[in-house]
PDB file of C-alpha atoms in Angstrom:
ATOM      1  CA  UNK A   1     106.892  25.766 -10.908  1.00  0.00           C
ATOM      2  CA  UNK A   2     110.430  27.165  -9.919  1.00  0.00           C
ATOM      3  CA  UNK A   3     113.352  24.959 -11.456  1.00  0.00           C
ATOM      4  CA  UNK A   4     116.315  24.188  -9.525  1.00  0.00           C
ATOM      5  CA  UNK A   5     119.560  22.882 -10.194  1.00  0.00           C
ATOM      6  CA  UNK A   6     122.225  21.886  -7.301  1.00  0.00           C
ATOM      7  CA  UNK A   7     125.518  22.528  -7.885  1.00  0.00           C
ATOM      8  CA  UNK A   8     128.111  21.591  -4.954  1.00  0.00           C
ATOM      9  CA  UNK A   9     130.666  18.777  -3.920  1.00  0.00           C
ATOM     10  CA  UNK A  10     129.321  18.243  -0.469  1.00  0.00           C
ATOM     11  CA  UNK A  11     126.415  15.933  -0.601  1.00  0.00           C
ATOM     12  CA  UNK A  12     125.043  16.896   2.487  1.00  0.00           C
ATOM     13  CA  UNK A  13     124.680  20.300   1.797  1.00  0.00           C
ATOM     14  CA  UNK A  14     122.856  19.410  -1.610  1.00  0.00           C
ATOM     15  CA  UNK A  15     120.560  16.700   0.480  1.00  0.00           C
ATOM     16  CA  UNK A  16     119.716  19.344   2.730  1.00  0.00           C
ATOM     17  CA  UNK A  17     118.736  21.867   0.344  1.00  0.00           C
ATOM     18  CA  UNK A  18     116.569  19.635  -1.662  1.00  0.00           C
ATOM     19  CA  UNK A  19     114.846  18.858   1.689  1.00  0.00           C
ATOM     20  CA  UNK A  20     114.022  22.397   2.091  1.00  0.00           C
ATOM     21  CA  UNK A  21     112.940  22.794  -1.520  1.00  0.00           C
ATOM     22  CA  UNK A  22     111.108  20.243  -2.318  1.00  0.00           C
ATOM     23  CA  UNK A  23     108.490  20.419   0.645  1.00  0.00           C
ATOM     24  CA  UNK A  24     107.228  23.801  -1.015  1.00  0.00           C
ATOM     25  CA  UNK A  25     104.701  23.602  -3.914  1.00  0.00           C
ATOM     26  CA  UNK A  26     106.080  25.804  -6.306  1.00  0.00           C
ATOM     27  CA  UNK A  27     109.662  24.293  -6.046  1.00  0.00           C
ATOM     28  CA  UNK A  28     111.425  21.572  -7.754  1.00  0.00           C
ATOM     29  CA  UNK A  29     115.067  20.313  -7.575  1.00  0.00           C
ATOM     30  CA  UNK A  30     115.372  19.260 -11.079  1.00  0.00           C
ATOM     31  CA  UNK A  31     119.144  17.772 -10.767  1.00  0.00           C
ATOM     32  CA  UNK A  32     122.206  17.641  -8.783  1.00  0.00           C
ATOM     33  CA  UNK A  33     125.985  17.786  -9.594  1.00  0.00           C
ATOM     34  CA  UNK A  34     129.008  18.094  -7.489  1.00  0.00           C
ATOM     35  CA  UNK A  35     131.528  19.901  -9.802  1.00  0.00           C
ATOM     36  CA  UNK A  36     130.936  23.084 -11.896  1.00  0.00           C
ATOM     37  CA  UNK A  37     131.648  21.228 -14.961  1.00  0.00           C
ATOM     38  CA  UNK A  38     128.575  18.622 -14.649  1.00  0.00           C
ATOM     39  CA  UNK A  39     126.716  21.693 -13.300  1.00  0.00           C
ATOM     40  CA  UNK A  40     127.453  23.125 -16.492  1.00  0.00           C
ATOM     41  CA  UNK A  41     126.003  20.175 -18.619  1.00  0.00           C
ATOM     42  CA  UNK A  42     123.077  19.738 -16.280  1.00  0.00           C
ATOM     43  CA  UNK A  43     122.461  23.110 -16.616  1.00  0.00           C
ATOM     44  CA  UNK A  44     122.238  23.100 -20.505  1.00  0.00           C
ATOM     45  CA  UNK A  45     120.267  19.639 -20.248  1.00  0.00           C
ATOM     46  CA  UNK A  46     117.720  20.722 -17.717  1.00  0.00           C
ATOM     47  CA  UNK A  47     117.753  24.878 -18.320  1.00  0.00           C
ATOM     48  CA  UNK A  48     116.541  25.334 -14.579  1.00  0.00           C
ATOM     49  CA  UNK A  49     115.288  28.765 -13.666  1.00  0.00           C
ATOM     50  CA  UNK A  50     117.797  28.928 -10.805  1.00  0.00           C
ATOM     51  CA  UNK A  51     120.675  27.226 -10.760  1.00  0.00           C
ATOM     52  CA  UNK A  52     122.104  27.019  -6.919  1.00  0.00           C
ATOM     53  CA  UNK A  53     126.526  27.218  -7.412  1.00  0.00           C
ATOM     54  CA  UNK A  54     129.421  26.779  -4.393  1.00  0.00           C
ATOM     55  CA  UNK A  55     132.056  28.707  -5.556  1.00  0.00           C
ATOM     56  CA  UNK A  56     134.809  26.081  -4.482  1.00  0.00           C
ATOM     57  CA  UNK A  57     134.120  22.751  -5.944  1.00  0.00           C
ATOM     58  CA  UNK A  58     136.882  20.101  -8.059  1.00  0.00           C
ATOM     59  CA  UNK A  59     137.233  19.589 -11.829  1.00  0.00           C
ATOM     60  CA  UNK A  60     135.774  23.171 -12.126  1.00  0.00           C
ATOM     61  CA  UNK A  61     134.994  26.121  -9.659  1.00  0.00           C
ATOM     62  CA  UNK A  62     131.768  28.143  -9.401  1.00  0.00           C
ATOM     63  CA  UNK A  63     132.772  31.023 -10.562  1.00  0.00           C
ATOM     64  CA  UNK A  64     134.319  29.315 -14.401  1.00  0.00           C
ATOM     65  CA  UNK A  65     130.932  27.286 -14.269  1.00  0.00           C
ATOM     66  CA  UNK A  66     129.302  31.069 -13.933  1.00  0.00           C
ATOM     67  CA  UNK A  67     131.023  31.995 -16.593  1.00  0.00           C
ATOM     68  CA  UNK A  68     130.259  29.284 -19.110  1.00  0.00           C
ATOM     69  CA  UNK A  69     126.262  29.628 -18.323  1.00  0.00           C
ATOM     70  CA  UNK A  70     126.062  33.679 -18.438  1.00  0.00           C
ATOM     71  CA  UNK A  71     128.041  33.083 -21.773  1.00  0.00           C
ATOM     72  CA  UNK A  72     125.327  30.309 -22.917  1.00  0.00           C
ATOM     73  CA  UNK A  73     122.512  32.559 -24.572  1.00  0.00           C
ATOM     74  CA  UNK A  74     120.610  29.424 -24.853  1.00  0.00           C
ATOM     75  CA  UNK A  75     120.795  29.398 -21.093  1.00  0.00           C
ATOM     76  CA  UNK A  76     119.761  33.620 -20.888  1.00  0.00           C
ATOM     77  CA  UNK A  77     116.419  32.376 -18.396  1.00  0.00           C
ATOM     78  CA  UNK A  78     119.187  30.642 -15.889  1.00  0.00           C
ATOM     79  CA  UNK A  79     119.729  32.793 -12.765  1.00  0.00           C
ATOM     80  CA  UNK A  80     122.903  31.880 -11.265  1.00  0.00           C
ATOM     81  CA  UNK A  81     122.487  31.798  -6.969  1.00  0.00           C
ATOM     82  CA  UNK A  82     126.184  31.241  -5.304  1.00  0.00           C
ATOM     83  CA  UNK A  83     126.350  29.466  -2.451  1.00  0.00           C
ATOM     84  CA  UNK A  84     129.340  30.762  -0.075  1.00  0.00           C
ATOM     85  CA  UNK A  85     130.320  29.799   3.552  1.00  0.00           C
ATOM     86  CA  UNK A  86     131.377  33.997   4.194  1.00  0.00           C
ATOM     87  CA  UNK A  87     128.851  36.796   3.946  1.00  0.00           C
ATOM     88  CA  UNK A  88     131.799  38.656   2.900  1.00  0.00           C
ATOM     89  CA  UNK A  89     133.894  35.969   0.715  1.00  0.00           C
ATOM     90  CA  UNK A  90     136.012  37.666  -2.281  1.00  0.00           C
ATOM     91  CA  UNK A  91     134.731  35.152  -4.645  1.00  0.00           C
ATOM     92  CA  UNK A  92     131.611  36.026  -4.514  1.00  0.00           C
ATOM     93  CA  UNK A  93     132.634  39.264  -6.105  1.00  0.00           C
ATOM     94  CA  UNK A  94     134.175  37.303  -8.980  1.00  0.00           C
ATOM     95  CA  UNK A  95     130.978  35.306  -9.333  1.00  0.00           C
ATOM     96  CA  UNK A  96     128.882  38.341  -9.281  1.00  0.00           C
ATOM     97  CA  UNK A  97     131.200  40.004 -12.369  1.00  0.00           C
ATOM     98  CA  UNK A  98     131.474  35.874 -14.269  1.00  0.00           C
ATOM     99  CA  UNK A  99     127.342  36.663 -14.014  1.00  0.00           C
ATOM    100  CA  UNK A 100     125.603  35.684 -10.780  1.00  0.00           C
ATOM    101  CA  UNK A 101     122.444  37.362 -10.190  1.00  0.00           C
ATOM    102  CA  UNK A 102     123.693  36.793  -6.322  1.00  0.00           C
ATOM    103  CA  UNK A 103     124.189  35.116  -3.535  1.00  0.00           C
ATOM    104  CA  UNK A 104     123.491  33.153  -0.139  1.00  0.00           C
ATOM    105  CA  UNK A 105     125.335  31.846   2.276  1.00  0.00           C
ATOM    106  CA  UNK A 106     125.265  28.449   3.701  1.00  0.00           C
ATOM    107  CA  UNK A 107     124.024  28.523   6.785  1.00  0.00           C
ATOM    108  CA  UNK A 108     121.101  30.969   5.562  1.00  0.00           C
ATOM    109  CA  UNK A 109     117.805  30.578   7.859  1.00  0.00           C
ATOM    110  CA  UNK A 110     115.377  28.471   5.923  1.00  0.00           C
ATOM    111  CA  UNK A 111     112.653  30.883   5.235  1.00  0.00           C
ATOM    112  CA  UNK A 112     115.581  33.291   3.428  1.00  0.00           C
ATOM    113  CA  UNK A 113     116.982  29.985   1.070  1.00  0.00           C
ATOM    114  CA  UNK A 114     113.568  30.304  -0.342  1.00  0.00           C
ATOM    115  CA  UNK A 115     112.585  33.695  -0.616  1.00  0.00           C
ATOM    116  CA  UNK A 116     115.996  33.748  -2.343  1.00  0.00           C
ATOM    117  CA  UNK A 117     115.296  30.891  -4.816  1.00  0.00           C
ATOM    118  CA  UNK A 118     111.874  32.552  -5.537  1.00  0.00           C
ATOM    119  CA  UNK A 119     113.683  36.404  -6.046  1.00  0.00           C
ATOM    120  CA  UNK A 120     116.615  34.988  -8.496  1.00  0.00           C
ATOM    121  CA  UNK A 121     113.490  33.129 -10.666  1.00  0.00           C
ATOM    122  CA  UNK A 122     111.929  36.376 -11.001  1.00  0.00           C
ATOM    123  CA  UNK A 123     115.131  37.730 -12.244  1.00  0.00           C
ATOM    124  CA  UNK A 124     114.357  40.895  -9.517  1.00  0.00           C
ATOM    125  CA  UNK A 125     116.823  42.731  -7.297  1.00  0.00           C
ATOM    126  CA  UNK A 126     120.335  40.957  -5.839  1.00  0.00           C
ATOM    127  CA  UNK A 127     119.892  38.584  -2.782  1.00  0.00           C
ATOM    128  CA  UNK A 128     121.231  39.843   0.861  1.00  0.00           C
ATOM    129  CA  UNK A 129     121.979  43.615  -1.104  1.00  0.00           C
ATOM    130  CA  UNK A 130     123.229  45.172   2.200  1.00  0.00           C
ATOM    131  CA  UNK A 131     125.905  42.215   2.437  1.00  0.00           C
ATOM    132  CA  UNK A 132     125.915  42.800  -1.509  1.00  0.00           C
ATOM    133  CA  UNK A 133     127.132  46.377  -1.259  1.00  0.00           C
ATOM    134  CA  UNK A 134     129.510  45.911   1.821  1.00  0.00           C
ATOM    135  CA  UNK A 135     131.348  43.078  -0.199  1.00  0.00           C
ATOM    136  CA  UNK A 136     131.459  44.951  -3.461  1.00  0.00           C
ATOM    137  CA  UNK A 137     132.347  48.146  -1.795  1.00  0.00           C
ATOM    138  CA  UNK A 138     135.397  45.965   0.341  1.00  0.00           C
ATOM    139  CA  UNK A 139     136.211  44.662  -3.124  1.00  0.00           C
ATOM    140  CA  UNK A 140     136.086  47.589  -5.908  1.00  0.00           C
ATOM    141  CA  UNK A 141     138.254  49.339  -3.865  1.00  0.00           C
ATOM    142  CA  UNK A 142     141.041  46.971  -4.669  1.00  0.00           C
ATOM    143  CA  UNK A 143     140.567  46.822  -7.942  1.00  0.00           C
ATOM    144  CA  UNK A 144     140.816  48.368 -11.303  1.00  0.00           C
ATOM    145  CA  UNK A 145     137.775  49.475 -12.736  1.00  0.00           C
ATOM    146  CA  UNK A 146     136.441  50.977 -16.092  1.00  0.00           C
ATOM    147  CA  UNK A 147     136.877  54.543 -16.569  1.00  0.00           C
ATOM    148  CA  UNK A 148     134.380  56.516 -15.685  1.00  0.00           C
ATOM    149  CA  UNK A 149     134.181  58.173 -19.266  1.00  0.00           C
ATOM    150  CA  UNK A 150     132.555  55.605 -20.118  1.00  0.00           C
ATOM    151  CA  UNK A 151     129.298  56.564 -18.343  1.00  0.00           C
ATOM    152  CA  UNK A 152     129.193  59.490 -21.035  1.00  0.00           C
ATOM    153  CA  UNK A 153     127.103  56.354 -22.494  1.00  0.00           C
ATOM    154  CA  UNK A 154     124.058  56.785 -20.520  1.00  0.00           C
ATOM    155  CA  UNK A 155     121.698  59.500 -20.722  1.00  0.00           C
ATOM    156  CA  UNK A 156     120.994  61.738 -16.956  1.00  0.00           C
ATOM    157  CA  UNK A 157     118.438  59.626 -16.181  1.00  0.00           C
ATOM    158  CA  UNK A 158     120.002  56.329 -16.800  1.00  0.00           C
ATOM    159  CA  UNK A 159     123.042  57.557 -14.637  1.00  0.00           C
ATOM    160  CA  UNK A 160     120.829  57.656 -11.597  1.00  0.00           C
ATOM    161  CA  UNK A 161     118.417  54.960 -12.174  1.00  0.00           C
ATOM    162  CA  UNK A 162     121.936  53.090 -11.747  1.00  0.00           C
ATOM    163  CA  UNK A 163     122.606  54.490  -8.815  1.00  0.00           C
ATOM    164  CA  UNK A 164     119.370  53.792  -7.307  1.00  0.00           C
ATOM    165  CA  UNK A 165     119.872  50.581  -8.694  1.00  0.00           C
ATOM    166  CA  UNK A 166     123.717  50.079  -6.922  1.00  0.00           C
ATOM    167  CA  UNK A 167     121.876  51.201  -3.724  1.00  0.00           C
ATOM    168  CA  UNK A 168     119.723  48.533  -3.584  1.00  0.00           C
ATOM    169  CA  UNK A 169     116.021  49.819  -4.880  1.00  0.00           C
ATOM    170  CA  UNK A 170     113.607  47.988  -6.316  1.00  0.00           C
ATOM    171  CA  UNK A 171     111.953  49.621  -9.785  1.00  0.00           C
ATOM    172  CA  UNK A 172     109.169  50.456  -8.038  1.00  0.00           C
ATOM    173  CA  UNK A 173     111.417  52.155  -4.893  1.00  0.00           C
ATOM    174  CA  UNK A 174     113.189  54.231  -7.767  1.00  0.00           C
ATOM    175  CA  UNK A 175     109.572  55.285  -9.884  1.00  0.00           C
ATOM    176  CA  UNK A 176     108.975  56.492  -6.126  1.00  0.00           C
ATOM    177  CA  UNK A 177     111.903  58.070  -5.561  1.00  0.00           C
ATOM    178  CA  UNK A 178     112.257  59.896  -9.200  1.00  0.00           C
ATOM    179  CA  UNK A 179     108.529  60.765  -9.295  1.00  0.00           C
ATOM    180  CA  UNK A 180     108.205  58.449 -12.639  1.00  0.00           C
ATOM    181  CA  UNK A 181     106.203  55.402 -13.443  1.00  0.00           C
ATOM    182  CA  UNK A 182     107.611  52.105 -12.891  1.00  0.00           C
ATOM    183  CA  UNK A 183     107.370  51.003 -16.176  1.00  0.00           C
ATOM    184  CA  UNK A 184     109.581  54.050 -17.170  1.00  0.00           C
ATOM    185  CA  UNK A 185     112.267  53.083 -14.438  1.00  0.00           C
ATOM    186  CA  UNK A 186     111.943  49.731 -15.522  1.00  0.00           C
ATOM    187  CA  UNK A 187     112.733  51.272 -19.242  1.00  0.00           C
ATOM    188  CA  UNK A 188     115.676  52.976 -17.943  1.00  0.00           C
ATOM    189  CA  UNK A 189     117.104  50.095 -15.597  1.00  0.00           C
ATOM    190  CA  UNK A 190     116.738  48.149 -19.140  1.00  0.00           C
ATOM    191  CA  UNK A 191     118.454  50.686 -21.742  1.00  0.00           C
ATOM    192  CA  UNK A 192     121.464  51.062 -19.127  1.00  0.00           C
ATOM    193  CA  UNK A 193     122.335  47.428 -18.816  1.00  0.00           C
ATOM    194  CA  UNK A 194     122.207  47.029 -22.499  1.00  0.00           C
ATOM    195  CA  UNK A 195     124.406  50.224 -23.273  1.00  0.00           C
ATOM    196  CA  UNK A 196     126.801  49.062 -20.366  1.00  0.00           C
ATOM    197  CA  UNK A 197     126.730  45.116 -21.596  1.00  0.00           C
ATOM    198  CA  UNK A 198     125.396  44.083 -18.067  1.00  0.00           C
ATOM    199  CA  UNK A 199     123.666  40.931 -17.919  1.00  0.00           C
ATOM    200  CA  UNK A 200     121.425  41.519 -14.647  1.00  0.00           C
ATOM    201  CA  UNK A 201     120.871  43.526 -11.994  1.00  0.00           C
ATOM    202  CA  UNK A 202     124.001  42.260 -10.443  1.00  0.00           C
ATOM    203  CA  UNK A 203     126.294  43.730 -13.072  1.00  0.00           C
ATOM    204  CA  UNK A 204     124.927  47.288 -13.172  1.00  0.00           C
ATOM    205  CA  UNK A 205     125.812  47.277  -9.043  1.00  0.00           C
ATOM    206  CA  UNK A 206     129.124  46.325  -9.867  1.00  0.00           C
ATOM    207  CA  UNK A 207     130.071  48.436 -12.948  1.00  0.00           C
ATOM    208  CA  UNK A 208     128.246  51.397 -10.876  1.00  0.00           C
ATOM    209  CA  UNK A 209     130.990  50.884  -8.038  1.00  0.00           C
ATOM    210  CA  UNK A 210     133.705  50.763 -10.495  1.00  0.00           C
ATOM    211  CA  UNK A 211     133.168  53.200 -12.455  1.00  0.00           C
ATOM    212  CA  UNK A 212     132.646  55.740  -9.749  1.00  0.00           C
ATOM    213  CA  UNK A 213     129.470  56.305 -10.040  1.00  0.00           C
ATOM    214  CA  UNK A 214     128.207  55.034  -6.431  1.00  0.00           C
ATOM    215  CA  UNK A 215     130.762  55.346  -3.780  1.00  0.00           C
ATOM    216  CA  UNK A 216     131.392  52.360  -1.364  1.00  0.00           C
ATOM    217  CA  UNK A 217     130.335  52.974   2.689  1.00  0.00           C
ATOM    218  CA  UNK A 218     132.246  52.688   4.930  1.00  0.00           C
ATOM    219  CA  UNK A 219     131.587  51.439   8.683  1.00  0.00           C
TER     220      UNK A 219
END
């Protein structure tokens, strides 16, 4: 059973995704809040599998409330979903770097709010990664980055597992694509977060765009 907590200060927008939710077997809405600060609490209470954050809420935002849960190591199994009204909303970058393991947007067709839910529970690749990359690319550009010395940390063949990884593959898409198994991309995907201090998925895109390493597209 997939646990999910409801984070956001519009009550219809939390009644409606519950709605959707709860009418699959494999889902429950564990708990609701309407600021990032009782989504924090409910979140340690509870220790959902997903916990579903808007970004803009009162008493404290989405992306602080990120924060405080990536930070939690109690609350390491907690995958952080942000809920946005823009595909391309510059928060969503600051959510993703405060420890989001992605994102959806509001008015998100039915069928993708769950096949989201279930992909953030497995802890597997970022939600939405070609509206991923196109925000992240629209963003890293305008910001400061690490240095890219600092990928003399990874070995060769961690470089371009994160690559692959920025790009959107799957481990099994980058055993594929590197002729390896994919338990040894999984192995790599694993030893470059933890050399790089990346939480998820989600943080290896983002330090791969600013460090250089993947290049944003344009058009």
């Amino acid at each position: 059973m997939i646990r999910v907590l409801l984070v956001d200060d519009q009550a219809l927008i939390r009644g409606g995704f519950r709605a959707l939710l709860e009418i699959e077997d494999d889902i429950e809405v564990v708990a609701e809040a309407a600021d990032g600060e009782r989504g924090v609490a409910l979140a340690r209470e509870h220790r959902p599998d997903v916990a579903l954050v808007d970004v803009q809420m009162p008493v404290m935002d989405g992306i602080e409330a990120t924060r405080l849960i990536a930070a939690d190591e109690r609350l390491s199994g907690v995958h952080v979903v942000i809920l946005t009204n823009y595909g391309l909303d510059e928060y969503v970058f600051d959510a993703l770097r405060a420890g989001a393991c992605g994102f959806l947007v509001k008015d998100t067709e039915p069928a993708d709010l769950l096949q989201g839910v279930r992909v953030a529970a497995r802890g597997d690749a970022l939600l939405s990664p070609s509206i991923t990359r196109r925000l992240i690319g629209e963003y890293v550009a305008r910001r400061p980055g690490p240095a890219p010395e600092v990928l003399g940390a990874l070995t060769n063949r961690e470089r371009e597992v994160t690559a692959l990884v920025a790009r959107g593959l799957s481990n099994d898409e980058i055993a594929a694509h590197m002729v390896i198994s994919p338990t040894t991309a999984k192995t790599h995907v694993s030893r470059a977060m933890t050399k790089l201090g990346a939480r998820d998925r989600a943080q290896l895109v983002v330090f791969a765009y600013e460090s250089g390493l993947v290049a944003p597209r344009r058009g």
